[in-house]
Each structure stands twice: as structure tokens, then as C-alpha cells.
Short mmCIF file of C-alpha atoms in Angstrom, two decimals:
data_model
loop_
_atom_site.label_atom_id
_atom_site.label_comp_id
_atom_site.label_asym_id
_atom_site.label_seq_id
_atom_site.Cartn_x
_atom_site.Cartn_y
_atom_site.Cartn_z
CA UNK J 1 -42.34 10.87 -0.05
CA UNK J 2 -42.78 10.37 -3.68
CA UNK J 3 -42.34 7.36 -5.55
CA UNK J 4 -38.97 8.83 -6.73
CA UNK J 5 -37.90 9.54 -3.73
CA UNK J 6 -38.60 5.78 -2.73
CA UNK J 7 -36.76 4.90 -5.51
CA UNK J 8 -33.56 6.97 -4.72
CA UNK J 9 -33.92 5.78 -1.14
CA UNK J 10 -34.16 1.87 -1.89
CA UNK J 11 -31.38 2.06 -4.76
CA UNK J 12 -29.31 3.51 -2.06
CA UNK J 13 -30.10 1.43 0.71
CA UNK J 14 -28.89 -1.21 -1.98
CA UNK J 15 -26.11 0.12 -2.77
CA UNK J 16 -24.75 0.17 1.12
CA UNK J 17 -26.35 -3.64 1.73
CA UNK J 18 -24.01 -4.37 -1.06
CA UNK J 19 -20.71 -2.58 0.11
CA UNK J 20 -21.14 -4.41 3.92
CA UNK J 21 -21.93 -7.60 2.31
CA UNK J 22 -18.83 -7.44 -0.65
CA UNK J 23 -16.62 -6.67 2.20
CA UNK J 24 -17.99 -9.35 4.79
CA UNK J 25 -17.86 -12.37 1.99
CA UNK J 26 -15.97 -10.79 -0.87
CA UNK J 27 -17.77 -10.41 -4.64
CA UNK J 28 -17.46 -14.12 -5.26
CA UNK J 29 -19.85 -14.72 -2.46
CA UNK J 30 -21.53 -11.67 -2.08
CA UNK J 31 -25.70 -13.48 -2.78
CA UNK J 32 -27.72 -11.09 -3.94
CA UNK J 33 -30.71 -12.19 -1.18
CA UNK J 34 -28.00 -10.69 1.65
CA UNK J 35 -27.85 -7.30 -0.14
CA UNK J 36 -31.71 -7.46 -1.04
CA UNK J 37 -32.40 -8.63 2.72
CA UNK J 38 -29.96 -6.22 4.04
CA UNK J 39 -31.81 -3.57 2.30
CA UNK J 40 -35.02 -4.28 3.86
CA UNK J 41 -36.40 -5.23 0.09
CA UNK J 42 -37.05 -8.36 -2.27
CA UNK J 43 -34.96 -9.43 -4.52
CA UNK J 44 -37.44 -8.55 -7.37
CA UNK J 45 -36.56 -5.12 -5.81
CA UNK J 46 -33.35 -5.30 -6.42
CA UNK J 47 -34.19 -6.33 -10.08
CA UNK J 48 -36.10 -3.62 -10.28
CA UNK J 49 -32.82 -1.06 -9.72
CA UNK J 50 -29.89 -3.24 -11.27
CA UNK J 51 -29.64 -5.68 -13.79
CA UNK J 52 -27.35 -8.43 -11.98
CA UNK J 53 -24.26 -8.35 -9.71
CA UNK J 54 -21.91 -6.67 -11.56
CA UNK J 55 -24.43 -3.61 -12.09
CA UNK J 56 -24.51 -3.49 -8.24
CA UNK J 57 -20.71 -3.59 -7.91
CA UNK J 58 -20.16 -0.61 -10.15
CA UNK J 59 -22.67 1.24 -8.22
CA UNK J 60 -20.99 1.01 -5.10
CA UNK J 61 -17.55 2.06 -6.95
CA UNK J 62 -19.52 4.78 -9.05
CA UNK J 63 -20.95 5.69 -5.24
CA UNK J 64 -17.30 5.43 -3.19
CA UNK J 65 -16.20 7.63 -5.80
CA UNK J 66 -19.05 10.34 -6.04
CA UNK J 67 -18.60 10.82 -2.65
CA UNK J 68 -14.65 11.47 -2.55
CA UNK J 69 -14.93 13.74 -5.78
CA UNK J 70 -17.53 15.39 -3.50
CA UNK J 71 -15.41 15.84 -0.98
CA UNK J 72 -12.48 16.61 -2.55
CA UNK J 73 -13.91 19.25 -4.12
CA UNK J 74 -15.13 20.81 -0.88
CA UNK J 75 -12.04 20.73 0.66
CA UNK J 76 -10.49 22.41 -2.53
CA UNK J 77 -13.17 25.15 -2.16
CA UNK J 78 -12.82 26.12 1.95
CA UNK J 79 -8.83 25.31 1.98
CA UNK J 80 -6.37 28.02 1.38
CA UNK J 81 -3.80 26.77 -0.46
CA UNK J 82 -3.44 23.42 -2.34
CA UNK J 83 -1.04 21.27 -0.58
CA UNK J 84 -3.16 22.38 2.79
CA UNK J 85 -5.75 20.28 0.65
CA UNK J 86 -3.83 18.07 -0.52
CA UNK J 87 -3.63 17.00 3.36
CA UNK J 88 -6.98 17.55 4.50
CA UNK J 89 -8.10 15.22 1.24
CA UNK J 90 -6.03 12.71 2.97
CA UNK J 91 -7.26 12.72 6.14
CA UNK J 92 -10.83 12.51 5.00
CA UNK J 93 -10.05 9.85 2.33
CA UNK J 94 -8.71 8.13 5.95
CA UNK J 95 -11.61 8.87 7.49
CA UNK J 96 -14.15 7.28 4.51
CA UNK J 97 -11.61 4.28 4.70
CA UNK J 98 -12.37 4.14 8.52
CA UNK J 99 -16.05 5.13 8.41
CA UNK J 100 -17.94 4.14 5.68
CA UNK J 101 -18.42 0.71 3.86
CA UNK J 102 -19.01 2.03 0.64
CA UNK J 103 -15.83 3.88 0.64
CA UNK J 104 -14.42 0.61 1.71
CA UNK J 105 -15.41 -1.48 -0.68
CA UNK J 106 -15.01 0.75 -3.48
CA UNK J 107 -11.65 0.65 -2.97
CA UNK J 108 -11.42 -3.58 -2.95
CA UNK J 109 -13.68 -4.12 -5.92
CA UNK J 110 -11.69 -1.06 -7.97
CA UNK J 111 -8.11 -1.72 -6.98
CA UNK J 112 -8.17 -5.76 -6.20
CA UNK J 113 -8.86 -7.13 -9.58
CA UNK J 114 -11.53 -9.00 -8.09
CA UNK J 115 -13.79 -7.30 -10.50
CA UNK J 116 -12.51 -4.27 -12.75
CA UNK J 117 -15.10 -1.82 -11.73
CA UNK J 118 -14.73 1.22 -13.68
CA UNK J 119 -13.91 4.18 -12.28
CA UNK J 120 -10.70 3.11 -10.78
CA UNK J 121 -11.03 4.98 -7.70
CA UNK J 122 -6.29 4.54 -6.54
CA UNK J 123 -6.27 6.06 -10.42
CA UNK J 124 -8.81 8.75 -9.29
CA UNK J 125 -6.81 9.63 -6.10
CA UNK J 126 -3.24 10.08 -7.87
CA UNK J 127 -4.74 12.32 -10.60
CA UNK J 128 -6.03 14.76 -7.58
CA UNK J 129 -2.49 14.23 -6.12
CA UNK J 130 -0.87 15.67 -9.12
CA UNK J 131 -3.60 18.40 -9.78
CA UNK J 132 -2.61 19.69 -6.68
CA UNK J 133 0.76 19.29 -6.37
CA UNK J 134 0.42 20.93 -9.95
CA UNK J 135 -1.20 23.69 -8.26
CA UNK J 136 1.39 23.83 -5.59
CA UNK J 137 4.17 24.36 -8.26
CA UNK J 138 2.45 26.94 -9.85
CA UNK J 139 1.65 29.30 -7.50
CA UNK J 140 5.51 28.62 -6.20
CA UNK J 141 5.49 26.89 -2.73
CA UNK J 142 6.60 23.35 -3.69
CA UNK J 143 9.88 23.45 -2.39
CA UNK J 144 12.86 23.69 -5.06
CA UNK J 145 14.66 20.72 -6.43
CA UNK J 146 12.08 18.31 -5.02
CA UNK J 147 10.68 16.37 -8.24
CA UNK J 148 7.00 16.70 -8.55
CA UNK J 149 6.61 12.88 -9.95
CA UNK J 150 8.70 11.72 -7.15
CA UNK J 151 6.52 13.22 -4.39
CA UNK J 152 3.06 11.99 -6.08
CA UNK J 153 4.63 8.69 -6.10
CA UNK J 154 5.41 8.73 -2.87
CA UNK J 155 2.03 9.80 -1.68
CA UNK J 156 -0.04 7.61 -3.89
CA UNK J 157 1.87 4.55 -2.52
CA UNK J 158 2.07 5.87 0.85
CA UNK J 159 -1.94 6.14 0.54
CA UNK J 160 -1.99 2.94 -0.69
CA UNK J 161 -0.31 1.61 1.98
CA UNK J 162 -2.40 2.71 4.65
CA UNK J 163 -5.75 1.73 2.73
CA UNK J 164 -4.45 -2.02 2.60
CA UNK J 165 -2.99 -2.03 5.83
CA UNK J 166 -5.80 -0.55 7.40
CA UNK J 167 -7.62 -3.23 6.40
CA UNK J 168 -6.43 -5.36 9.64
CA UNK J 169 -5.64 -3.00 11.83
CA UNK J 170 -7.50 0.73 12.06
CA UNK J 171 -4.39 2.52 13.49
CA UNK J 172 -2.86 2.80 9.83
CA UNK J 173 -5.72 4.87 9.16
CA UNK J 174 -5.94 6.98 12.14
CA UNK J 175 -5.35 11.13 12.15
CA UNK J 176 -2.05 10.14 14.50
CA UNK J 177 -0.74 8.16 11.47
CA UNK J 178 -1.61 10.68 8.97
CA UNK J 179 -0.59 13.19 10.72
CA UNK J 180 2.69 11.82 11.45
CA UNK J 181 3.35 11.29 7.36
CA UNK J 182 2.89 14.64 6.80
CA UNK J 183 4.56 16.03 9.47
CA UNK J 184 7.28 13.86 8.12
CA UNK J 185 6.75 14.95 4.26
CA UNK J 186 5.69 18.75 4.18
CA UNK J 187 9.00 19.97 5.18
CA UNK J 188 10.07 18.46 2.40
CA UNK J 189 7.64 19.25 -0.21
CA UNK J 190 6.92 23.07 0.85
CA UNK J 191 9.11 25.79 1.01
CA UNK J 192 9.87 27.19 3.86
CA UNK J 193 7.30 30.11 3.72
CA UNK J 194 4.60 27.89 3.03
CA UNK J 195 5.44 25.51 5.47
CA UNK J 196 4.29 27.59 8.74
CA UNK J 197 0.93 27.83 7.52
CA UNK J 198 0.44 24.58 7.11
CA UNK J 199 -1.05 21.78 9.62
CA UNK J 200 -0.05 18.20 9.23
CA UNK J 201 -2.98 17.23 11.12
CA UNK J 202 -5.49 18.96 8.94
CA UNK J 203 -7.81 21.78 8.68
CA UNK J 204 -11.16 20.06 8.65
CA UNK J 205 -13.88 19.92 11.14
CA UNK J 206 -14.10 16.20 11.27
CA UNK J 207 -10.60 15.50 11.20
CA UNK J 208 -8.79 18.15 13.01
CA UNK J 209 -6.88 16.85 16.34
CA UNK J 210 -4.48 18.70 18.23
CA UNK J 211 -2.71 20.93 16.14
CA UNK J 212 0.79 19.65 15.03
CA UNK J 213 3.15 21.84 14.28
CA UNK J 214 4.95 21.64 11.29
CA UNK J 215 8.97 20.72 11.34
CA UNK J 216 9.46 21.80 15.02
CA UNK J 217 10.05 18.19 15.42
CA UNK J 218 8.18 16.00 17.73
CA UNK J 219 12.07 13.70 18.54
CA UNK J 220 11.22 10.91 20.67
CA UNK J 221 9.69 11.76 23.21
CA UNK J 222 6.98 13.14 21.56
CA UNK J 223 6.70 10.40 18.46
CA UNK J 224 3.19 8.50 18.17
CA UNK J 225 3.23 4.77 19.27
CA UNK J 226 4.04 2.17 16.70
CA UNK J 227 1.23 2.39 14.48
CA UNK J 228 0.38 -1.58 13.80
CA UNK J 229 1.35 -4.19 16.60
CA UNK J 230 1.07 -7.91 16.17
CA UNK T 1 22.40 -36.97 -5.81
CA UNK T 2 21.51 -38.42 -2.32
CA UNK T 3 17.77 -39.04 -1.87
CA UNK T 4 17.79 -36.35 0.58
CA UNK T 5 19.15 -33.80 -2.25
CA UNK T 6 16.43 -35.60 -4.49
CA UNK T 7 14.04 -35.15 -1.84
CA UNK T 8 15.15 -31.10 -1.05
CA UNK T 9 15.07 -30.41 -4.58
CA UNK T 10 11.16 -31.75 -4.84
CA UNK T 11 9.96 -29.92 -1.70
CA UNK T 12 11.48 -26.51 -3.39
CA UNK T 13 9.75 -27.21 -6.88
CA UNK T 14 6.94 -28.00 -5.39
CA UNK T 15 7.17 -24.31 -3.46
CA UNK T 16 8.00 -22.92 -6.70
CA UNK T 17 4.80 -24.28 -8.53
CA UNK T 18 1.83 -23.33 -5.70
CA UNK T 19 3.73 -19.97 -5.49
CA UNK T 20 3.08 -19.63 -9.34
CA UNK T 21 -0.33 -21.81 -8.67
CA UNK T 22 -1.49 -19.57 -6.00
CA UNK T 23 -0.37 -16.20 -7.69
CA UNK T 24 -2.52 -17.37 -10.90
CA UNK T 25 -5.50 -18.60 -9.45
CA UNK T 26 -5.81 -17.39 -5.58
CA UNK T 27 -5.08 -19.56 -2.98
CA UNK T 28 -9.06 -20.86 -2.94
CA UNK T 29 -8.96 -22.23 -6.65
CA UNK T 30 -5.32 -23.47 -6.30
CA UNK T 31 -5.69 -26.77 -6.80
CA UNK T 32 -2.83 -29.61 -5.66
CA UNK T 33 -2.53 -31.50 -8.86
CA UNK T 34 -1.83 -28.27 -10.40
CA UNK T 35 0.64 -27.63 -8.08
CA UNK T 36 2.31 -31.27 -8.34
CA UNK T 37 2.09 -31.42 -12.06
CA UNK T 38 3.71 -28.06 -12.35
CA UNK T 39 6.71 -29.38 -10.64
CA UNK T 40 6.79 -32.41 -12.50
CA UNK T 41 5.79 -34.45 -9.73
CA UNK T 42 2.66 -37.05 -8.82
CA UNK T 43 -0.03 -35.74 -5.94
CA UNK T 44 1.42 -38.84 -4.18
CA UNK T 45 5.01 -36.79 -3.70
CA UNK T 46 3.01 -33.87 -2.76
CA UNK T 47 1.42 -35.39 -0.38
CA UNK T 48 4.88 -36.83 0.56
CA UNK T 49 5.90 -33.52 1.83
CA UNK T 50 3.27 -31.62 2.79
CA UNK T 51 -0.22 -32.77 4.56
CA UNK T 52 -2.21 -30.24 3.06
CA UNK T 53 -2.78 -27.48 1.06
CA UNK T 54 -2.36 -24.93 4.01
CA UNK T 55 0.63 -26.59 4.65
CA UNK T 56 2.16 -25.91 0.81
CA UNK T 57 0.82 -22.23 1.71
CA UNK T 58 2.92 -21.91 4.61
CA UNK T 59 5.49 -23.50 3.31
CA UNK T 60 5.65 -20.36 0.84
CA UNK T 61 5.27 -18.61 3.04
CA UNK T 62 8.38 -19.29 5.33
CA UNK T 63 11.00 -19.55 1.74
CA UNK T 64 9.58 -16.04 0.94
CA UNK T 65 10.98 -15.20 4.66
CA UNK T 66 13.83 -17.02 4.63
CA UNK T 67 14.64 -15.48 1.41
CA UNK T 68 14.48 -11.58 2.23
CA UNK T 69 15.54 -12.03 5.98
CA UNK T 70 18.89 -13.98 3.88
CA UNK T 71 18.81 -10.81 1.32
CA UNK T 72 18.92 -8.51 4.33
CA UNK T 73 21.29 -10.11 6.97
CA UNK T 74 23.70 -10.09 3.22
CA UNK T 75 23.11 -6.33 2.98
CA UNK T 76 23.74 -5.38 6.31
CA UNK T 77 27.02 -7.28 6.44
CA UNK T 78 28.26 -5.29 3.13
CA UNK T 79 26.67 -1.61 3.74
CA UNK T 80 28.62 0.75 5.56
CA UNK T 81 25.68 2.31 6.96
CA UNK T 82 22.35 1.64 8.17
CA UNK T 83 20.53 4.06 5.96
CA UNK T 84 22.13 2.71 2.92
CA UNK T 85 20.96 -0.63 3.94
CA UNK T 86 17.57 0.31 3.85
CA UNK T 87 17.48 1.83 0.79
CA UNK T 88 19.28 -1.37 -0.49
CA UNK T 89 16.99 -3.95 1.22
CA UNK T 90 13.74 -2.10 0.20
CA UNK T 91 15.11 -2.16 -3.72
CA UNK T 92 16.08 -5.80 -3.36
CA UNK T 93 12.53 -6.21 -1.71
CA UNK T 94 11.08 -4.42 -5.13
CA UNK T 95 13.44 -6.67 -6.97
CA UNK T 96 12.23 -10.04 -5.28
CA UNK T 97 8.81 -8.72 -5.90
CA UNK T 98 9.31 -8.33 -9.41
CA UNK T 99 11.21 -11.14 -10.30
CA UNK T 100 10.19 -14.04 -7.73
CA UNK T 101 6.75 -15.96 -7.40
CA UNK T 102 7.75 -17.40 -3.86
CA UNK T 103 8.01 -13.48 -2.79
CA UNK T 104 4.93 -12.30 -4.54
CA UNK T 105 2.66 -15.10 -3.54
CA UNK T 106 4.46 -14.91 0.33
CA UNK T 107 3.13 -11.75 0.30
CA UNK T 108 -0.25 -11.90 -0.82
CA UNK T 109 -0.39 -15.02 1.36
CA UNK T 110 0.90 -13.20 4.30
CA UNK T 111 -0.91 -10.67 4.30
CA UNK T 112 -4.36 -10.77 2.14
CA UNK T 113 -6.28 -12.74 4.84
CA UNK T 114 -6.93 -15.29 2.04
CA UNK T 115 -5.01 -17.69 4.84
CA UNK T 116 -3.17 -15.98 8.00
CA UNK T 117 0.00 -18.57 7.13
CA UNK T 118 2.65 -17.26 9.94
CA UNK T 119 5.13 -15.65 9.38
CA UNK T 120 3.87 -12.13 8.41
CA UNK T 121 6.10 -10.73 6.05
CA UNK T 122 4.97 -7.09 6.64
CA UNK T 123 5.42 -7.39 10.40
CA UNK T 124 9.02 -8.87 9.61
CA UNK T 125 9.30 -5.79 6.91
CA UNK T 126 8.45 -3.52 9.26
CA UNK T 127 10.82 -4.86 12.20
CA UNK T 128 13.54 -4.70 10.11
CA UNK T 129 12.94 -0.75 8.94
CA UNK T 130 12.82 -0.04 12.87
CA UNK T 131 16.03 -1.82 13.62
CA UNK T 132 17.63 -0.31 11.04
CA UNK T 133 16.34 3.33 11.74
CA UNK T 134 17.09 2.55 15.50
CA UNK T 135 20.53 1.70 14.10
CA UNK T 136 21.36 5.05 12.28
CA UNK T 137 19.75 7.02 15.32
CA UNK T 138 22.14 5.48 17.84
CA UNK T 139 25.18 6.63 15.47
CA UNK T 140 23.76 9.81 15.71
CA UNK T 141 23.04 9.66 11.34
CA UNK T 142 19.67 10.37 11.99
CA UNK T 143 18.38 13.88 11.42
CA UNK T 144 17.26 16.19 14.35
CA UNK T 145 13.43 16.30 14.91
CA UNK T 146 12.41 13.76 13.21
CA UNK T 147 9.82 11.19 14.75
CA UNK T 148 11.59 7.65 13.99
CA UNK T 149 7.64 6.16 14.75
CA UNK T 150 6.51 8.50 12.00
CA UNK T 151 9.62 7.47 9.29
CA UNK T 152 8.89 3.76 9.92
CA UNK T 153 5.44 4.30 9.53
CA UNK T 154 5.62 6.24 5.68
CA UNK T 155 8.51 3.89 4.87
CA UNK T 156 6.32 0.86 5.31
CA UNK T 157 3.17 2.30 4.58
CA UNK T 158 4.64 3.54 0.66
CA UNK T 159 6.70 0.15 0.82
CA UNK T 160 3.10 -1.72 0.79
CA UNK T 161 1.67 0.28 -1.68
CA UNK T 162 4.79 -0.29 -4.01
CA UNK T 163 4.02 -3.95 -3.42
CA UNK T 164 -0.05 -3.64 -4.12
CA UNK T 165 0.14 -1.25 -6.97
CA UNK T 166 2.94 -3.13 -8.51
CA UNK T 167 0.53 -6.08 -8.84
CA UNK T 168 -1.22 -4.26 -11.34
CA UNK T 169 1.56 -2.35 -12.84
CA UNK T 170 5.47 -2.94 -12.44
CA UNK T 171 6.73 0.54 -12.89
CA UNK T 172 5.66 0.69 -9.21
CA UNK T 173 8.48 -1.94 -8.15
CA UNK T 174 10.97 -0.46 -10.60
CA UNK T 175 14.59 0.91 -9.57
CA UNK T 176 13.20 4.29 -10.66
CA UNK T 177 9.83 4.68 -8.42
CA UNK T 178 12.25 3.34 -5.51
CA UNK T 179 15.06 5.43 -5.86
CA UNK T 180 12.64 8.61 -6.36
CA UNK T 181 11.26 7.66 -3.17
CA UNK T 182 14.56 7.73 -1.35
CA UNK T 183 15.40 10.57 -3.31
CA UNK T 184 12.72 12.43 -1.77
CA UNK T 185 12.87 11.06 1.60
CA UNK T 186 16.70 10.89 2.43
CA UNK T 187 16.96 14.42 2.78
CA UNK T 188 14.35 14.53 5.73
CA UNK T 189 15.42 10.93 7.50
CA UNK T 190 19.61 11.78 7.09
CA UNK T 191 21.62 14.08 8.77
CA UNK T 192 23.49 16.51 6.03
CA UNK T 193 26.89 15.02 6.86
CA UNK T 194 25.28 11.47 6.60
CA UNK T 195 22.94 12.04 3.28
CA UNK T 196 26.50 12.97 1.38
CA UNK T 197 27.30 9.38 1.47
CA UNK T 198 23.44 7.69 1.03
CA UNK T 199 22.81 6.72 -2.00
CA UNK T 200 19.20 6.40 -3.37
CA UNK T 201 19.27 4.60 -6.52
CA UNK T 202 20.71 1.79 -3.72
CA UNK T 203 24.35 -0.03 -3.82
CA UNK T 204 23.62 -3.37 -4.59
CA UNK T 205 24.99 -5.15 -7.38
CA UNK T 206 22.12 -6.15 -8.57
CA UNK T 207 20.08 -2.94 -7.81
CA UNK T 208 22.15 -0.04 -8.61
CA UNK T 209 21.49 1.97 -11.59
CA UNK T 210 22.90 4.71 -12.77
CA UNK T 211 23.85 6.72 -9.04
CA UNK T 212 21.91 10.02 -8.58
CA UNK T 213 22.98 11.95 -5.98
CA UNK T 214 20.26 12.82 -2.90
CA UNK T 215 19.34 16.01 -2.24
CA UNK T 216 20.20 17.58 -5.39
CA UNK T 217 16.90 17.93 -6.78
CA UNK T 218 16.11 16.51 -10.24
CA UNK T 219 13.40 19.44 -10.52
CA UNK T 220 11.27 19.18 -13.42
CA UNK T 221 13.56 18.27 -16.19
CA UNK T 222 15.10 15.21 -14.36
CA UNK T 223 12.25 13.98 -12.80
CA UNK T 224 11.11 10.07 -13.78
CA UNK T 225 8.11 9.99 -16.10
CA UNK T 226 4.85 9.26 -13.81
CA UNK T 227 5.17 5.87 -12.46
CA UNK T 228 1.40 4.73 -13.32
CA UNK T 229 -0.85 5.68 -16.14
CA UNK T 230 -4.08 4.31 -16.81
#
């Protein structure tokens, strides 16, 4: 291993000390010994790679959001047709939220005003909800009459909503959930023609489940559980 | 005025102020002579009413409740149907978020794990949304094959984002992001016969703007400007 490979390797071990510490005490108390110690370095280390707190903040936003642009733009690439990836973006932007601290706590330091981290990674997520609703339009399956603003509002907050209140309980974020907002939304969004080819539950490797089908209804008997009990 | 009407009238300022105390400076850094001198009262009549500061939280806490489970038992009494009374109690909700601390620090209260005060608002929210959606199934308004689980989940999940986005930007808690939402979504929740008589924009006094009619389709040219730009 070079010494820039070390380099890339410690910067990043920092940078994931730092999202599982931010979430655990919040940036106020996030000491920059736990996310050195966490990292298996010094804090001289850590000096070494970023110039205070702040610095180490925006490079776990900068990171949270290099990896859904990364991912997003994979999705774009393998899917078919746009509002296909406009739900399998979802489900893996569910999935990061579940998974991964850095995702995680991107999100909190971006969209809670606890620090104003640029990028703003909600801001981020509704521009690739209008690109490819956008899309959708143009190539003529967004269903008719249905107002493009309305549905990227809808989504964005939706989104929103699971993200914060996934936070205290993991079922908001689950595929079922997901699933069950889409299967909910597409018939709305797509016409007709476009809606049999697509699947509520996703495309993706990772987060394909049992494949939903589309406005055949799942009634009662067939709806998910309540998705948060207290 | 009675003392007891003195005394009432101190315990709800004081409410008032660590709403506005708390929604300025987090409930951490809210400090109780803040809280007493912004309702024009010593610490010694603070301390008069409440114990502690956890117990001026909660105390938020339950008028935020009382409040929108007194908007909602109103709304249900006037509205013909339960549909309509959802779309009427989530734009009063949006309203109360907009225009009342006690709301807006309930909330964050409630449900930011700053402090777990009881009640929790978004567990009451989301009771209420399955009652109601219970409601219009039973008199057969709601339409065929679709999950109730999966409508109460989006409608609470979008309703939370309203309320988290809107802390950063009000256009989220406008009458126009919420009655684009319904606009969107009544056509996939409502029976046709039912969704002739919903409408979106809601019926409140307060709330209604000008009445757009579900289902038509704004399309492009009628369609609200986007509801967040950064």
C-alpha cells in the first residue's frame, strides 16, 4: 500500500468515525478524540486530513452525497425507463438511510440546521425527482392531467417523511413501506401503458422483494402491517 | 378576574413563551428565566406552576395536543365526509404549523428525541388518518384496491415531511403544497362517485382558497410553482 493509499484509507476511516459519532452525540458533542479513536488514529492524524470540526462535517455530507449521486446514476444507467428509476433511487436512498451511517448523518447535519453543510443533500434528492419526472413527461408516460410539481412535492415530502421517521423506528424505511407508496402512487403518476412494466418494489439487486404488482390492488387482506407502532 | 383566571392565564403565557423559547434556542439551551421573563412573569411563578423544565416541555407538549385533537373533533362534527375531513384537518395541521409556536415546538418536542415528553403528536396524527380512512372505507367511499395500511402510511409519511421541510421553508406548509398533495392523491384514495364531492384545497373557513376541483388535472399550465428552491 502506498502512502496515498494510506492516506485515502485513514481520511475515510475518518470520515465514517465521524458519521457514527455525529449521530450517537449529535455535532455539538461530537469530540474529535471519539472520531480520531474511532478511526484507529491520533488526533494529530486527524489534523493531518481536516482542519477542525466543521471540515470533518462537510466531508461526511460531501461523502453521503458522492455516494447517492453514485448511485443514482447507476440506477439511471441499468433502469429502463425513468420513473422505474425514479423508484429504484428510492428504495436504495431507503436502504443507505437503513444501512450506512454516513448516509445517515449526511442527511442530519445537511437538512437539521444543526450545521449548514453544503451540499444540501433533501435539495439534491428533489432536483433528481424532477429530472426524472422531467424525463417521464417527455418521453410521454406521466399520466395526463397529473401536475408534475404536485407529484415531486409529494415525493420529496413523502421521502422526507420516511428519513425522519425512520429515525425511531426502521419499518418507515423498509422495502414493505416503500413499496407500498408506490404501489399507492404509480397508478397515479403513469399512464396506463407504462404502468404494467413497472414494479413498485423495485428493480435492483439489493432491494428487490417479492414482486408487487402494480394497481391489481393488494385490498385488505393483502395490505402490509401498520408501518410504526408505539 | 378570579385568581384562578389570573392563575390559568399565567400557566398559558408561560406555555406560550418556552414554546417560542424552545423553538429559538432548542430545548437544551432554553433557559427558565427566558421563559418567565418572556411571559412577563418572575422564575418564582414559574416555578409556581411547573417543577421543572421537563415539566414546561410537556406541558407544550399536551396544549399542542389538546389543540389539534380540539381542531379535529371541530372538523369532523362540520364535514360531511370523512375524506373531506382529512384533507381539512391536515391543512389546519399546516396552518397550526405555520402560525402557532405551541404546535411547532409540540412537534419538535414530540418527536425530535431532544425529550420523549408524552404525548406523541405523530402517533396521535397518525391515529387519527386511520380512523378517518377506516371511516370512509366502512361507507364504502373508499376506492377498490387500495391498501388503507399503504394510504396511511404516504399520508403521514408526506404529512411529516411537510412539517420538517417547512421548518426551513414555509411554502412547504402552504394551502398550495397541501392542496396539490390532495389533488394528486384524492383520485387514487376516493371512489369516483365520492372524489366529485372532495375537495382538495380543504373546506375550512380558515383554510379554503380558491376551490380546485380533484381529478381534473392542472397539467402543466396550472400547476403551483415548485414548492422549494434553494
Amino acid at each position: 500500500m502506498t502512502k496515498q493509499e494510506r492516506a485515502t484509507r485513514t481520511r475515510q476511516a475518518l470520515i465514517r468515525s465521524a458519521a457514527t459519532v455525529i449521530e450517537r452525540h449529535g455535532y455539538a458533542e461530537a469530540r474529535l478524540v471519539l472520531i480520531s479513536s474511532g478511526a484507529g488514529v491520533s488526533t494529530g492524524a486527524l489534523h493531518f486530513h481536516f482542519e477542525n470540526k466543521a471540515a470533518v462535517a462537510e466531508a461526511v455530507v460531501a461523502e453521503a452525497s458522492r455516494g447517492l449521486h453514485e448511485a443514482s446514476g447507476a440506477i439511471r444507467h441499468r433502469t429502463d425507463t425513468a420513473l422505474q428509476a425514479l423508484v429504484d433511487t428510492s428504495h436504495t436512498v431507503a436502504e443507505l438511510l437503513r444501512d450506512d451511517p454516513v448516509t445517515r448523518a449526511g442527511f442530519r447535519l445537511s437538512c437539521d440546521g444543526e450545521r449548514s453543510a453544503a451540499p444540501d443533500l433533501r435539495a439534491e434528492w428533489q432536483r433528481r425527482v424532477q429530472d426524472l419526472l422531467t424525463e417521464a413527461a417527455d418521453v410521454g408516460t406521466l399520466a395526463d392531467g397529473v401536475s408534475r410539481e404536485d407529484a415531486v412535492a409529494a415525493i420529496v415530502a413523502a421521502t422526507a417523511g420516511f428519513e425522519v421517521l425512520g429515525r425511531h423506528d426502521g419499518a418507515w424505511l423498509s422495502p414493505r413501506t416503500l413499496t407500498g407508496f408506490w404501489r399507492l402512487l404509480l397508478p397515479r403518476l403513469a399512464t396506463p401503458q407504462a404502468l404494467t412494466r413497472l414494479d413498485p418494489s423495485g428493480t435492483g439487486a439489493t432491494t428487490a422483494t417479492a414482486g408487487h404488482t402494480v394497481g391489481a390492488g393488494a385490498g385488505e387482506a393483502g395490505a402490509p402491517e401498520p408501518v410504526a407502532r408505539r
